[in-house]
Coordinates of C-alpha atoms in Angstrom, one line a residue:
X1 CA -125.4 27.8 3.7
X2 CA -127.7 26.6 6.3
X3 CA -127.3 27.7 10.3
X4 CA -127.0 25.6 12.9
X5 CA -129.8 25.8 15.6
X6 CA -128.8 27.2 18.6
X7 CA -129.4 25.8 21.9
X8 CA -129.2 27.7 25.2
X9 CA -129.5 26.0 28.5
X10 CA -131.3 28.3 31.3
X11 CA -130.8 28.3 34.5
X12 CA -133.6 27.2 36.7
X13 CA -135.1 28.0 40.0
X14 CA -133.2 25.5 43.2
X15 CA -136.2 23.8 44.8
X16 CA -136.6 24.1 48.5
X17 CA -136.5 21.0 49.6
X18 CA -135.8 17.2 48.7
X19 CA -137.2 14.3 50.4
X20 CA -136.3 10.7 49.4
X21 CA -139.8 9.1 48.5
X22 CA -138.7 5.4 47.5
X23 CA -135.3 3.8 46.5
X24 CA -133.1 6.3 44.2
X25 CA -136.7 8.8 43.8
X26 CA -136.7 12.2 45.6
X27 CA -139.5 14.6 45.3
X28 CA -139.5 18.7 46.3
X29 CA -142.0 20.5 47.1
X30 CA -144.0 21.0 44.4
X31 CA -144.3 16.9 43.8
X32 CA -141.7 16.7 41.1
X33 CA -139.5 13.7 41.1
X34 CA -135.6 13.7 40.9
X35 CA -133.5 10.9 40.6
X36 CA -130.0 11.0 41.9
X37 CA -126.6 9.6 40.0
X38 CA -124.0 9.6 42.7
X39 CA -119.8 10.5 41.8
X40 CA -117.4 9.4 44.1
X41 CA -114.1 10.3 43.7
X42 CA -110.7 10.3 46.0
X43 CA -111.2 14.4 46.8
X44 CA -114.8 14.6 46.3
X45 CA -118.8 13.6 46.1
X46 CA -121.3 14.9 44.3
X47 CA -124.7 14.3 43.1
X48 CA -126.4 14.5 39.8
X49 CA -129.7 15.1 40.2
X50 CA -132.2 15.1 37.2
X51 CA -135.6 16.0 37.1
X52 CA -137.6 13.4 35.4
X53 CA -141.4 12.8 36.0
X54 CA -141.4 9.4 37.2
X55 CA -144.8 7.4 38.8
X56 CA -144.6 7.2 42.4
X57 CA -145.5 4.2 44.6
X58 CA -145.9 4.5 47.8
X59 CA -143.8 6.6 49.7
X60 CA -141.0 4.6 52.3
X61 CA -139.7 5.6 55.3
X62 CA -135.8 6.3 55.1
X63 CA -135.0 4.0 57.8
X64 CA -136.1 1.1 55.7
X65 CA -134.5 1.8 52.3
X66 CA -130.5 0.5 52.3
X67 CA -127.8 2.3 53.4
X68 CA -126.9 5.4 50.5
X69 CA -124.3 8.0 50.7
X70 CA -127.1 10.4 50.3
X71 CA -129.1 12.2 52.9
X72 CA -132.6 11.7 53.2
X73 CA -133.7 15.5 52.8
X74 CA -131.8 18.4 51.2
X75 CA -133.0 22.0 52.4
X76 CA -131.9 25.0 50.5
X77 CA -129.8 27.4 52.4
X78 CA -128.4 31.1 51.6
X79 CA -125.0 30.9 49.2
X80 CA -126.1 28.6 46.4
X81 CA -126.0 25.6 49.0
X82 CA -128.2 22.8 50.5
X83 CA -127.6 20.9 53.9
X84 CA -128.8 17.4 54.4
X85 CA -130.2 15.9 56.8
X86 CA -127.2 14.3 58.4
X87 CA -125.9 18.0 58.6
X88 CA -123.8 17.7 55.7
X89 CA -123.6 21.2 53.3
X90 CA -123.8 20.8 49.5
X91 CA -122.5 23.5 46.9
X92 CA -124.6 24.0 44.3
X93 CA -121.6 23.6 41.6
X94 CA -124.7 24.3 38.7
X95 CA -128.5 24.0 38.1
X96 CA -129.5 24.2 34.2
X97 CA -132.8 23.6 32.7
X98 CA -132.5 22.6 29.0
X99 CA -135.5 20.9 26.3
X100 CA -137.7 20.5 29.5
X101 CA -135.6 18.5 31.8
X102 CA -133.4 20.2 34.5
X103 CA -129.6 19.2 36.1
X104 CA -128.5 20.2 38.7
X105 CA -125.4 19.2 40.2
X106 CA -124.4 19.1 44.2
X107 CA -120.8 18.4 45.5
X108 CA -120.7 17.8 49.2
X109 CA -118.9 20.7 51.1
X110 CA -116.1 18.9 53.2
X111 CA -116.6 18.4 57.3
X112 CA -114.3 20.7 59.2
X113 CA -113.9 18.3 61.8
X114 CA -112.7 15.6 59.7
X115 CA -109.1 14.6 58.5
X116 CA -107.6 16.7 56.4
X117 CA -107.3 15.1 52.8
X118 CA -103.7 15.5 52.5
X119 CA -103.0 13.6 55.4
X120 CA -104.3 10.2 53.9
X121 CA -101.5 8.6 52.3
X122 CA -100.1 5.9 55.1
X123 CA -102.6 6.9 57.7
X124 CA -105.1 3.7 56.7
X125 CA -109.0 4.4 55.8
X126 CA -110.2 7.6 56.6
X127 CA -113.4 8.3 58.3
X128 CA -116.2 10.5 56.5
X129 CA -118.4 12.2 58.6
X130 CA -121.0 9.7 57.6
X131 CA -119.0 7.6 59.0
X132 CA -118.1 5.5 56.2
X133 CA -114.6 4.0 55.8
X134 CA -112.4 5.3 52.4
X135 CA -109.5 3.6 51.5
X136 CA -106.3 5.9 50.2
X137 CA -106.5 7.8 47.5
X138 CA -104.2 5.2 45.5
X139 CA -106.6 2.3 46.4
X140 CA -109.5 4.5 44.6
X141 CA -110.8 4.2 41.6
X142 CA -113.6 6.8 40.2
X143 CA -116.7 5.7 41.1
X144 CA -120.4 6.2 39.4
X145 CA -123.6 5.0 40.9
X146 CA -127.0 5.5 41.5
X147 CA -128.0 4.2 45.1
X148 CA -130.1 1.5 45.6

């Protein structure tokens, strides 16, 4: 009987840095391009980013690309984490390299100066430190989207 090949997913080195180059492209440090897949959820976002070798056009300034729940520039930090440019910390929930292309997978650390989750039900939209309005959690739905 024949065997099944077996496939083993590595982990990967974090880059450094991220800095949005153009509409839903970031590139680190060493010129490699990521794109980003953005999940929302009631209790959480995160951010899939995959490394893909994409061509680059000329690079935009952030101010001029549409608002995105994203920051601009991730900087690695001690304890598996990035912070954003708007000051917002990312966990690094995993970071795999498999058949050449890597994952790696942020979820944005809650503010501790905003609400507390709990306390949305019958308080109205709630204010992320973004400052972007949510509705409550039973108005949600499960959102998937790659900023534009």
């Amino acid at each position: 009987m024949g065997e099944l090949p077996f496939f083993r997913a590595h982990t990967a080195l974090h880059p450094d840095h991220l800095w949005i180059w153009e509409r839903s492209v970031y590139v680190d440090e060493n010129q490699r391009t990521w794109l980003p897949i953005t999940i929302e959820t009631e209790s959480s976002l995160q951010v899939l980013m995959r490394q893909e070798n994409v061509s680059l056009g000329e690079a935009v300034c952030p101010s001029l690309l549409a608002p995105c729940p994203l920051p601009s520039m991730w900087q690695l930090y001690p304890g598996r984490r990035y912070r954003g440019s708007d000051s917002s910390f990312w966990r690094i929930v995993y970071h795999i390299e498999f058949s050449g292309k890597e994952d790696m997978l942020l979820e944005q650390l809650p503010d501790p100066e905003a609400p507390c989750a709990s306390g949305w039900k019958g308080m109205g939209p709630m204010h992320l430190s973004r400052g972007q309005a949510l509705a409550p959690p039973d108005q949600l739905w499960h959102v998937v989207h790659v900023c534009t």
